[in-house]
Coordinates of C-alpha atoms in Angstrom, one line a residue:
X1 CA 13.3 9.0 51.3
X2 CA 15.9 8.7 48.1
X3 CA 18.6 10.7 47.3
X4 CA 19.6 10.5 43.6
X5 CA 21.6 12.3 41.0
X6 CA 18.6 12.2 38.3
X7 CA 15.3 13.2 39.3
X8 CA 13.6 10.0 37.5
X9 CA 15.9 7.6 39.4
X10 CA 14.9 9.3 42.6
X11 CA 11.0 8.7 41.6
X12 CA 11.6 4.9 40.7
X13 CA 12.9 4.6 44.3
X14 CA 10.2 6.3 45.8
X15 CA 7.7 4.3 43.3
X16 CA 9.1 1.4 44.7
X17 CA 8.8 2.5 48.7
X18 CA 5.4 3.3 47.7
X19 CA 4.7 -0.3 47.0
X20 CA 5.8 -1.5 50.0
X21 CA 9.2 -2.1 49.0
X22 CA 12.2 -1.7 51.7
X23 CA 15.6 0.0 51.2
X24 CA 17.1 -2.7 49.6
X25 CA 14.6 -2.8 46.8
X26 CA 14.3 0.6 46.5
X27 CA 18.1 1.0 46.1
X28 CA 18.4 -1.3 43.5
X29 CA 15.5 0.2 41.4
X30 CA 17.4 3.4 41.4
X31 CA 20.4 1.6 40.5
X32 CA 18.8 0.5 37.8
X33 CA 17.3 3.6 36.6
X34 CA 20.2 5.4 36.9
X35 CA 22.0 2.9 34.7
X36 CA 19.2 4.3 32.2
X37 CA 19.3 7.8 33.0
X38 CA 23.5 8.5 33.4
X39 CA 25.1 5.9 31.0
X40 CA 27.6 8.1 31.1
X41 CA 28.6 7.8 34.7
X42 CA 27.1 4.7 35.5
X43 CA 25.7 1.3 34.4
X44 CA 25.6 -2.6 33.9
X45 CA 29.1 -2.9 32.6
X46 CA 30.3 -1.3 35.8
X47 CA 31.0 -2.4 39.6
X48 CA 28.9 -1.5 42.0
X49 CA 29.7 -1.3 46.3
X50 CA 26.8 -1.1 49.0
X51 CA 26.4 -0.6 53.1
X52 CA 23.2 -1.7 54.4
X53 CA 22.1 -0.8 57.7
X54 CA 19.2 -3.0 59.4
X55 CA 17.3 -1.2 61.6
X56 CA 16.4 -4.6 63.7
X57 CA 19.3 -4.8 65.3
X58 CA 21.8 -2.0 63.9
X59 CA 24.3 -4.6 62.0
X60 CA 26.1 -3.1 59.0
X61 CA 26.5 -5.1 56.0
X62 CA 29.0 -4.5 53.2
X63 CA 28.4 -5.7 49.8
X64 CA 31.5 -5.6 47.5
X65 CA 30.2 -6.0 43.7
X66 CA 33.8 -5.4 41.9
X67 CA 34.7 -7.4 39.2
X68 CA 38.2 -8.9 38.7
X69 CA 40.7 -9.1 35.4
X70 CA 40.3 -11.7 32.6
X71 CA 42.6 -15.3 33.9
X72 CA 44.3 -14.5 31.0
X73 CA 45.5 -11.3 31.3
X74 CA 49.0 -10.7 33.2
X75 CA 51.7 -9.0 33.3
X76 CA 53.4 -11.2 30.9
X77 CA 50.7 -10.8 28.1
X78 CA 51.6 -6.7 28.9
X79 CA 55.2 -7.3 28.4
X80 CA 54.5 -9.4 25.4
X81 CA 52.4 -7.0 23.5
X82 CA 54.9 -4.1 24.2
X83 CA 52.5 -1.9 26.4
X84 CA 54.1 0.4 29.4
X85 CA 51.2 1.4 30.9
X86 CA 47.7 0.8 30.2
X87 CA 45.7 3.5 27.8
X88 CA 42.3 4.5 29.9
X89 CA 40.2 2.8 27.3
X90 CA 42.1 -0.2 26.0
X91 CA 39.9 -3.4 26.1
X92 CA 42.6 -5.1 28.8
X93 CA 41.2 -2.2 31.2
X94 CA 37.9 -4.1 31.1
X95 CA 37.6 -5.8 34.1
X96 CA 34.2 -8.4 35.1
X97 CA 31.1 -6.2 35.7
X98 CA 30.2 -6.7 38.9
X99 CA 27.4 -4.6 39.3
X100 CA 24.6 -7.2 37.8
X101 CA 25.2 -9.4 40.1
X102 CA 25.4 -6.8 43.3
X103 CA 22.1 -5.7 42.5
X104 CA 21.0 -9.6 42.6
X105 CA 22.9 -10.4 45.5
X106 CA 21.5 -7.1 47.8
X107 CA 17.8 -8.4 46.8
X108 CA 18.5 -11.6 48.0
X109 CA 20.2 -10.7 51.0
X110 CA 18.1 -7.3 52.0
X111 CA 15.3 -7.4 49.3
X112 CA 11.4 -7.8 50.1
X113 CA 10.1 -7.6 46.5
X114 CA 10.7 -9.6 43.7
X115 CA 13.5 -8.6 40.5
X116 CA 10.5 -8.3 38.0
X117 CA 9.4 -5.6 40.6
X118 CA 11.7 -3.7 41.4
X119 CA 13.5 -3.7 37.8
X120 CA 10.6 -2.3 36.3
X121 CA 10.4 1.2 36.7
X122 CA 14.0 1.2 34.8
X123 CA 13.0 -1.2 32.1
X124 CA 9.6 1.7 31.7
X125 CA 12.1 4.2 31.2
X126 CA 14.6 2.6 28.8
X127 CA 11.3 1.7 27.1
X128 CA 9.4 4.7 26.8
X129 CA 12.5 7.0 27.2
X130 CA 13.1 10.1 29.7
X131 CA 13.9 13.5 29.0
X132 CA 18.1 14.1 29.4
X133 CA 19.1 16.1 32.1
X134 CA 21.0 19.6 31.5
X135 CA 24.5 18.4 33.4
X136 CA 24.0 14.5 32.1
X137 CA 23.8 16.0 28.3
X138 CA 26.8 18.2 28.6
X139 CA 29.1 14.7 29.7
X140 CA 27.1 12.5 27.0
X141 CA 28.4 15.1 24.5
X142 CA 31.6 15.2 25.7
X143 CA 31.9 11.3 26.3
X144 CA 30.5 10.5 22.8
X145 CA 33.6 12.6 21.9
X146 CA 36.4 11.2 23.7
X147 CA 35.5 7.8 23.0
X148 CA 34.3 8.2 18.8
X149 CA 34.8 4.9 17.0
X150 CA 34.4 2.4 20.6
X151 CA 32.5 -0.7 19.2
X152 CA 28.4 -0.2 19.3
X153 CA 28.3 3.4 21.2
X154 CA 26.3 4.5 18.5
X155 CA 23.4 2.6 20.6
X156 CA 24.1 5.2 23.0
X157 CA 23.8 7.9 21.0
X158 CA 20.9 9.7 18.9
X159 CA 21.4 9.3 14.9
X160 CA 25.6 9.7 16.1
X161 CA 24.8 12.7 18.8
X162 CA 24.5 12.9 21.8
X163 CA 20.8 13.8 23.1
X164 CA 20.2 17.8 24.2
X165 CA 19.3 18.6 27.4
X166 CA 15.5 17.9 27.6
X167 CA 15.7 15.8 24.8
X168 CA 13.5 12.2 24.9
X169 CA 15.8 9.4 24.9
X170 CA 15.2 5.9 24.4
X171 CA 17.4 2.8 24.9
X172 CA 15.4 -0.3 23.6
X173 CA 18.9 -2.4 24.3
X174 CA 19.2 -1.8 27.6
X175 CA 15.2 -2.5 27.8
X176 CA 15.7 -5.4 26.4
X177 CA 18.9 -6.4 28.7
X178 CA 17.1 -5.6 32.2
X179 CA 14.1 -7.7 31.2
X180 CA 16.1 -10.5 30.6
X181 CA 17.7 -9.7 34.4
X182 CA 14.5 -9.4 36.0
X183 CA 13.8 -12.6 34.0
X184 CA 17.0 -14.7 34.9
X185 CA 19.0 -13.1 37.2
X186 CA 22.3 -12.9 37.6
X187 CA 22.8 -16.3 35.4
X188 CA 21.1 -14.4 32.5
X189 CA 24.0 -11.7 32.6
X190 CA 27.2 -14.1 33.2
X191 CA 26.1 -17.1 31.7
X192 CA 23.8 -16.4 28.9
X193 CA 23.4 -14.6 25.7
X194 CA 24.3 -11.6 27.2
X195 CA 28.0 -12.9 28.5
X196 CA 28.5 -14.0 24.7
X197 CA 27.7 -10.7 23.2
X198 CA 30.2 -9.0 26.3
X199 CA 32.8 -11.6 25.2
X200 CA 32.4 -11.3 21.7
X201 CA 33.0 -7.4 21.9
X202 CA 35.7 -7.6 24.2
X203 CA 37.5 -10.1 22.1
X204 CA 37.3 -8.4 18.9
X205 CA 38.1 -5.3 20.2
X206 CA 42.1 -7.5 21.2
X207 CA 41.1 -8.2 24.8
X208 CA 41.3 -11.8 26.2
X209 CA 37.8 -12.1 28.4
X210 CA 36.0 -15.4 28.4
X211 CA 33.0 -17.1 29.3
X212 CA 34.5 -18.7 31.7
X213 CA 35.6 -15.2 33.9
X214 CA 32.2 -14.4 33.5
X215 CA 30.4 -17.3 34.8
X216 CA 33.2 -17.3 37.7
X217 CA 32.6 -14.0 38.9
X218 CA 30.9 -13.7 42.4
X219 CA 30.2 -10.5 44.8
X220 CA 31.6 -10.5 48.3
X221 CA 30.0 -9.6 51.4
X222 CA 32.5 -7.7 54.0
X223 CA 33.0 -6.8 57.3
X224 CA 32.4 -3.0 56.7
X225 CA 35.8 -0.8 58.3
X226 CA 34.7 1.7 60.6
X227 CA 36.3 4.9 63.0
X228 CA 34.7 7.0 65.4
X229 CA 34.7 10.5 65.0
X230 CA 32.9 13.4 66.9
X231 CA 30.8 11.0 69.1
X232 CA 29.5 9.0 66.4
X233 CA 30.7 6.3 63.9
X234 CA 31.9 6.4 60.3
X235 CA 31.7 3.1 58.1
X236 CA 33.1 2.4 54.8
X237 CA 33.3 -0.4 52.8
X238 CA 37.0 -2.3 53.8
X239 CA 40.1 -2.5 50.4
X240 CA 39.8 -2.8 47.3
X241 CA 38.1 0.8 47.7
X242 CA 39.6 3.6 49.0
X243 CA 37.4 4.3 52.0
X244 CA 40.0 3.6 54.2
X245 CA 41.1 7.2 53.4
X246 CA 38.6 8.8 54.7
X247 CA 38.5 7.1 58.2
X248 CA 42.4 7.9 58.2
X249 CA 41.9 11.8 57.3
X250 CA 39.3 11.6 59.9
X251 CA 41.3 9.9 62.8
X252 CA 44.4 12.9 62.0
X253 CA 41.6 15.5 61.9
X254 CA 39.6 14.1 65.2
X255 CA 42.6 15.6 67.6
X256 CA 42.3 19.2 65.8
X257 CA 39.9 21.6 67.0
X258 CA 37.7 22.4 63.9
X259 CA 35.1 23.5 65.5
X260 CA 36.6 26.7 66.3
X261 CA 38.2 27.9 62.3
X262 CA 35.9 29.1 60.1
X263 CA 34.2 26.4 58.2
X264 CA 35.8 27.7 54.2
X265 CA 38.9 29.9 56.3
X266 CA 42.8 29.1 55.3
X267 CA 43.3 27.0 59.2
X268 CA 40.8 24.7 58.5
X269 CA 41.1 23.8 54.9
X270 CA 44.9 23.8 55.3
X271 CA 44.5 21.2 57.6
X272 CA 42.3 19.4 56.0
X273 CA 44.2 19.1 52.5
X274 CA 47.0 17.8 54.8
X275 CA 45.4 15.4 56.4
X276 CA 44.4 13.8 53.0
X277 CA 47.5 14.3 51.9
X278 CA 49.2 12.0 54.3
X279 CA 46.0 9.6 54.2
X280 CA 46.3 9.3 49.9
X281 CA 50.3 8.7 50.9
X282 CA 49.5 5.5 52.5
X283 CA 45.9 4.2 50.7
X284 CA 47.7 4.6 47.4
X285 CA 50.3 2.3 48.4
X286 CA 48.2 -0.5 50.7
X287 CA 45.3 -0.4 49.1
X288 CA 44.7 -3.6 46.8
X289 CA 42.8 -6.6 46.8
X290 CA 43.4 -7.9 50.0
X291 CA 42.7 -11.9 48.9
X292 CA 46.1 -11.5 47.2
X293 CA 47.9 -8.6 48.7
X294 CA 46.8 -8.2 52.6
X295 CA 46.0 -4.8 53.8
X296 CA 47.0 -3.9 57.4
X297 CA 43.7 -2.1 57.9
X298 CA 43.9 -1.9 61.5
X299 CA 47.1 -0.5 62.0
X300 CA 46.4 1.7 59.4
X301 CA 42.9 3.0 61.6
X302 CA 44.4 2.7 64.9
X303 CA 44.2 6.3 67.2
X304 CA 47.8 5.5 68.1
X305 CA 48.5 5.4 64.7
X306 CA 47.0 8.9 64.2
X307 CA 48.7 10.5 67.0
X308 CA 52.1 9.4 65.1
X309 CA 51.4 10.5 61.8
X310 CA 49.8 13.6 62.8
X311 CA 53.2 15.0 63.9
X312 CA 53.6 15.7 60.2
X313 CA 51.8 18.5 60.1
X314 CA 52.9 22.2 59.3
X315 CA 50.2 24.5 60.3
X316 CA 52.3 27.3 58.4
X317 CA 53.6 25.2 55.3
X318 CA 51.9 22.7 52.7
X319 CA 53.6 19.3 52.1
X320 CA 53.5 18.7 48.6
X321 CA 54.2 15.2 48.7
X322 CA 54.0 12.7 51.9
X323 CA 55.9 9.5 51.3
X324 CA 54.5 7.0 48.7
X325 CA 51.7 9.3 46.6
X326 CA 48.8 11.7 46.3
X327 CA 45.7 10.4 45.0
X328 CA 44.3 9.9 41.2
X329 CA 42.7 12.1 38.9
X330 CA 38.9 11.8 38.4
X331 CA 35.9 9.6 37.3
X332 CA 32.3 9.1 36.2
X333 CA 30.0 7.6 39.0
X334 CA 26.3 7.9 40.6
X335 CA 26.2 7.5 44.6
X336 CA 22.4 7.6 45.8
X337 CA 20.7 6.6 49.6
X338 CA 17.5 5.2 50.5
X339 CA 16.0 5.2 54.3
X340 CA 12.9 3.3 54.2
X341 CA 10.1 3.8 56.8
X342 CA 11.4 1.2 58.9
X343 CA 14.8 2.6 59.3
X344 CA 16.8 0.7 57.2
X345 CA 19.2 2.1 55.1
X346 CA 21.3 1.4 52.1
X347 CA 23.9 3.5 50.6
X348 CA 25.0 3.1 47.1
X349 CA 27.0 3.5 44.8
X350 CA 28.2 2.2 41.2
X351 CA 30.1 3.1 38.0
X352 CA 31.4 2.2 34.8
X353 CA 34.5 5.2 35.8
X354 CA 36.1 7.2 33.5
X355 CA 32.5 8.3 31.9
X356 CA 31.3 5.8 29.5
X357 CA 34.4 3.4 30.6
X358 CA 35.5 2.1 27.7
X359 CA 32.8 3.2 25.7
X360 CA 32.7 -0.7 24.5
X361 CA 29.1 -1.5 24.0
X362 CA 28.2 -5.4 23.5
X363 CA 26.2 -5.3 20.7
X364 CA 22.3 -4.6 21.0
X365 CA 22.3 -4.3 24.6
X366 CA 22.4 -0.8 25.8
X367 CA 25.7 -0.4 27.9
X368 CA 28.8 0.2 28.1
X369 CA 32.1 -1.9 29.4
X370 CA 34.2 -0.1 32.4
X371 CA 37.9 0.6 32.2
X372 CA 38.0 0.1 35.9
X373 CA 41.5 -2.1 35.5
X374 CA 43.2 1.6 34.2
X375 CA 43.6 1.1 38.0
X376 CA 46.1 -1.8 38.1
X377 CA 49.7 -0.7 38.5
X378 CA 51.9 -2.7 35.9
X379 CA 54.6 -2.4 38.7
X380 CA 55.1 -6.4 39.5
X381 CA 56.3 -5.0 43.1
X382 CA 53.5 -3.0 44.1
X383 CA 51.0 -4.6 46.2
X384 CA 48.1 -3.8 43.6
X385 CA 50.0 -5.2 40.4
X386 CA 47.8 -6.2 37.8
X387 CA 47.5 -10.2 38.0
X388 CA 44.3 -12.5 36.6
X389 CA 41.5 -12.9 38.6
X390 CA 42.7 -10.2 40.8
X391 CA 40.4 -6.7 41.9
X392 CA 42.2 -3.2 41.4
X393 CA 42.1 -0.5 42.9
X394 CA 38.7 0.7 43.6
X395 CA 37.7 4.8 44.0
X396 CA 34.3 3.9 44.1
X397 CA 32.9 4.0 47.7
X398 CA 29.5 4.7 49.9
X399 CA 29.9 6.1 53.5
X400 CA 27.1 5.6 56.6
X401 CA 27.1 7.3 59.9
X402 CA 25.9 5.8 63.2
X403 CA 25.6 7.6 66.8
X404 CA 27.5 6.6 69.6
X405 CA 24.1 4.1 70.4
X406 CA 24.4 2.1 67.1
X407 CA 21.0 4.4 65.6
X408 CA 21.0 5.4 61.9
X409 CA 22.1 8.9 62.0
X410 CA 23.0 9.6 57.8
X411 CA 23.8 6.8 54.7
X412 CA 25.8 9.4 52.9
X413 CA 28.5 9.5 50.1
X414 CA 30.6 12.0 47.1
X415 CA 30.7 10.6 43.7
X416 CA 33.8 11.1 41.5
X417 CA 37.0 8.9 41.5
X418 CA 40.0 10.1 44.1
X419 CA 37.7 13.2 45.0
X420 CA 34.8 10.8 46.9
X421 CA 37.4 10.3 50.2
X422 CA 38.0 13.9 50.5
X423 CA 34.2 14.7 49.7
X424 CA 33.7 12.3 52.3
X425 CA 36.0 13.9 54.7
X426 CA 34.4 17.6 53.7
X427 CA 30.9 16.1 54.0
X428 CA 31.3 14.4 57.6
X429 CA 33.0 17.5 58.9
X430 CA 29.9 19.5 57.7
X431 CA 27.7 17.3 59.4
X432 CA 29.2 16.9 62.7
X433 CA 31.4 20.0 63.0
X434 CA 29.4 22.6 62.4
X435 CA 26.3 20.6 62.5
X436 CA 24.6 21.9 58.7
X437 CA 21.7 20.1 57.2
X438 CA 22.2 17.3 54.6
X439 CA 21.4 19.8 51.9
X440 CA 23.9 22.5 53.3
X441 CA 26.3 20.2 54.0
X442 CA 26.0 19.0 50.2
X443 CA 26.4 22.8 48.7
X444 CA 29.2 24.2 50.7
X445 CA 31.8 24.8 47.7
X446 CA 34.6 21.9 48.4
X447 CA 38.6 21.5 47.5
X448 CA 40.1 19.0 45.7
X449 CA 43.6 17.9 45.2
X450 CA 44.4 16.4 41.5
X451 CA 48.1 15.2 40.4
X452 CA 48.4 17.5 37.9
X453 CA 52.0 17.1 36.0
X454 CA 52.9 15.5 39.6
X455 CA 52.8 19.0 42.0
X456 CA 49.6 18.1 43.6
X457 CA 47.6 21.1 43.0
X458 CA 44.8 21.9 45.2
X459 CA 41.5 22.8 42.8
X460 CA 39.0 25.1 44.8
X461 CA 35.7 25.5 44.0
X462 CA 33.8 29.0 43.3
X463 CA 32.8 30.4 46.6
X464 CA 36.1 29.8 48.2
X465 CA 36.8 33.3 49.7
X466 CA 39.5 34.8 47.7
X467 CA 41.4 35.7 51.1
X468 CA 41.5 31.8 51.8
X469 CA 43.5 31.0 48.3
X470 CA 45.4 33.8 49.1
X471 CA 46.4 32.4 52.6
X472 CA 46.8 28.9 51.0
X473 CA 48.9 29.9 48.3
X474 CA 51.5 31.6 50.7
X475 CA 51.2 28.6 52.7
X476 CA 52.6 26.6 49.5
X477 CA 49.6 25.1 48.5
X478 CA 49.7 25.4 45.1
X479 CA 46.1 26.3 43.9
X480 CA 43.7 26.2 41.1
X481 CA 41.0 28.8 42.2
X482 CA 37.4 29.8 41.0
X483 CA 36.5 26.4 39.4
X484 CA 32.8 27.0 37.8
X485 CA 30.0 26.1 35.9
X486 CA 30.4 22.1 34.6
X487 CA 33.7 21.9 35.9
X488 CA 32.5 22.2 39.2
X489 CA 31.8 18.5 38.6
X490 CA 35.3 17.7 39.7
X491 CA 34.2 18.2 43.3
X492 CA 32.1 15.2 43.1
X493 CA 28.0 14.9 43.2
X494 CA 26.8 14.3 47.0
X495 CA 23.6 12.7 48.7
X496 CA 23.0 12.7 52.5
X497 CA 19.5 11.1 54.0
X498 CA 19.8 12.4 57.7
X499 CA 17.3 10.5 60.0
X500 CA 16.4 12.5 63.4
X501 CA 15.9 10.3 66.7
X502 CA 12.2 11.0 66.3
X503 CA 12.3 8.9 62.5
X504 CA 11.9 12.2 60.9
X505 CA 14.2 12.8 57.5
X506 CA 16.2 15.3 55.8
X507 CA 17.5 15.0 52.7
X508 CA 20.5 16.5 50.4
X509 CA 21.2 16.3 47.0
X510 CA 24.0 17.9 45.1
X511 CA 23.5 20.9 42.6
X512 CA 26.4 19.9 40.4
X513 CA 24.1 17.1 39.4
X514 CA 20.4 16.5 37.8
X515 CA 19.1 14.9 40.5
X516 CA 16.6 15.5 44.0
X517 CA 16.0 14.0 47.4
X518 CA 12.1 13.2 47.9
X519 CA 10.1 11.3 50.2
X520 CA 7.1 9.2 50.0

């Protein structure tokens, strides 16, 4: 089974399980399809992260496939050109694309089929086009906007528009780049023509990427971090990403008794905002590349830990703000799951960020550059300060689920920048709380808490009972309510694959996106 957020990236996935392909190769074909389908949320000028479960055996690998800032960008350079803070799209917010070579590196590692194989059904589609879906237009549009006169988005773009829903859309860059991947792997991205035409746009465009940062950039393969929760295990992917919120909301919300609030009543979401709340307060702080800044991830995940800082909680009153910070607005990202008929399991998930990231396109090639260093803090103090070859701060994260016995239960994870630990949180509960399908689990209307002018605000999704906000509200919480329509994309864009004892599947996939969950 795949789990996508565009129907035609879910059927290059299945094409490739069909062929005899495992989860692995079947992830990395809907990667790569995506990259086609969602420019706007995703491609090959992003970073992509992976957990791969293995059914021989149970072990959990995690793929890290960030990229790290120019060598010649610091904090002095900042200082030097006058800049307090980083604008979102400034070309020193382009960090080293990782993703190209996390697709490579999962193949190598996981894969059963060759690139030229599995990169093909993405390569058809760039080639002969696809039709755009209704949610996927309505963000091209708006990103096309937000980012008018970025270097080469025209190539994006139909005759300066952005394509209508429905509309056949072609991309014979990007065509042309995965060809050259499938080709030449990862040396045809960071060491060959394509690394000259990203340097040469990131250059003239005033940032200071070489040749060199590309052809030194490498993925990273983890031990994954992990909590139990509810008689079964939770993994994420360990810091630079912000996993390790989750599994601390989790650990504070494993000694409450959910199980007996109503699932979408005031109790339950009260304590749930809170306990992501005090989880944001500490991940916003420790969370950094932990090659230069260590992370104490275990004290951090310990139950004692937990028992300590769940004394913070109210159950009458909302804390606004818990020590260091509440968590970051918002991004543009596709998550997606395979479970192949083996058992193994890969859940994915990449981005380019805020939309189109940059909207920086090098020139004839299809794709866009992320703004993923946005996330640096210019703060020399701060343990994820902007320094050269350092990661930032990463929102991007995919989430797997074991049982007490090591088996598969669910690869799982919430696309959309500080939202996907809280969807996490609000998925996992779902599951294992009230025990709902993957695709119930997926449409139960969510919360989110966004920074807004610094209060903290809570947004809640249409379907929230009115008598909930009201109980919230006079709680303290202060509340955004009856968030609709293409808004409701701030809640994130889930996928679940949940695999029975018996090998049997069920799939969810989220309704504020284009895509399905199918089988083979």
């Amino acid at each position: 089974m795949v789990a996508t957020s565009q129907r035609a990236a879910t059927e290059a996935g299945v094409e490739i399980l069909r062929a005899g392909g495992n989860a692995a190769d079947a992830a990395i074909a809907a990667a790569a399809a995506l990259a086609v389908t969602e420019p706007t949320s995703t491609g090959l000028g992003g970073d992509c992260f992976a957990l791969y479960f293995e059914a021989k055996g149970g072990a959990i690998t995690a793929l890290n496939g960030s990229g790290r800032a120019p060598a010649g960008l610091t904090l002095e350079l900042i200082a030097k050109q006058a800049l307090t803070a980083l604008p979102p799209f400034h070309p020193h917010t382009i960090t080293v694309p990782g993703a190209c070579a996390g697709w490579c590196d999962l193949l190598e590692r996981h894969g059963s089929l060759t690139r030229e194989q599995v990169l093909a059904p993405a390569i058809r589609l760039a080639q002969e086009g696809f039709a755009v879906g209704e949610i996927t237009a309505h963000f091209w549009e708006r990103g096309l906007e937000r980012q008018k006169g970025s270097a080469n988005l025209h190539e994006l773009s139909i005759d300066g528009r952005a394509p209508r829903a429905g509309e056949r859309f072609r991309n014979a860059g990007m065509a042309r780049t995965l060809r050259a991947v499938a080709e030449g792997g990862k040396d045809a991205y960071y060491r060959g023509e394509i690394a000259e035409a990203i340097v040469a746009v990131v250059q003239a465009a005033g940032g200071v990427m070489t040749r060199d940062d590309l052809a030194a950039h490498q993925s990273s393969w983890d031990e994954p971090i992990s909590t139990t929760y509810r008689e079964h295990r939770i993994w994420e992917c360990p810091p630079n990403g912000q996993g390790l919120t989750a599994l601390i909301a989790l650990n504070l919300l494993e000694g409450l008794n959910l199980a007996g609030q109503g699932p979408l009543g005031p109790d339950r979401l009260h304590l749930m905002i809170e306990a992501l709340r005090i989880a944001f307060a500490d991940t916003r702080w420790y969370v950094a590349d932990p090659r230069v800044s260590p992370v104490p991830v275990a004290e951090l995940l310990s139950k004692e830990y937990a028992a300590d800082r769940r004394k913070l909680f109210d159950p009458r009153r909302a804390t606004i703000d818990i020590r260091r910070g509440s968590p970051v607005a918002g991004s543009d990202t596709v998550y997606f799951c395979v479970v192949d008929g083996a058992g193994n399991a890969c859940s994915f998930i990449n981005s380019n960020y805020m939309g189109f990231g940059t909207g920086i396109v090098p020139r004839g090639h299809g794709f866009t550059l992320q703004n993923r260093g946005h996330g640096f803090s210019l703060d020399p103090g701060h343990p994820n300060a902007l320094a050269p070859r350092k990661r930032p701060y990463h929102t991007i994260i995919p989430g797997m689920i074991t049982r007490a016995d090591g088996s598969l239960f669910a690869p799982f994870g919430v696309m959309g920048g500080g939202m996907q630990p809280q969807g996490h949180v609000e998925v996992v509960v779902g599951l294992l709380d009230d025990a709902l399908t993957p695709q119930a689990a997926v449409d139960r209307p969510r919360f989110c808490i966004e920074p807004i002018d610094g209060s903290s605000k809570v947004q809640l999704e249409e379907g929230i009972p009115a008598a909930t906000a009201e109980a919230l509200a006079a709680r303290g919480h202060p509340l955004v309510t009856g968030v609709a329509g293409f808004e409701r994309a701030l809640f994130g864009r889930a996928q679940i694959i949940r695999r029975d004892r018996d090998g049997s599947l069920t799939g969810g996939s989220d309704a504020r996106a284009d895509g399905s969950a199918a089988s083979t």
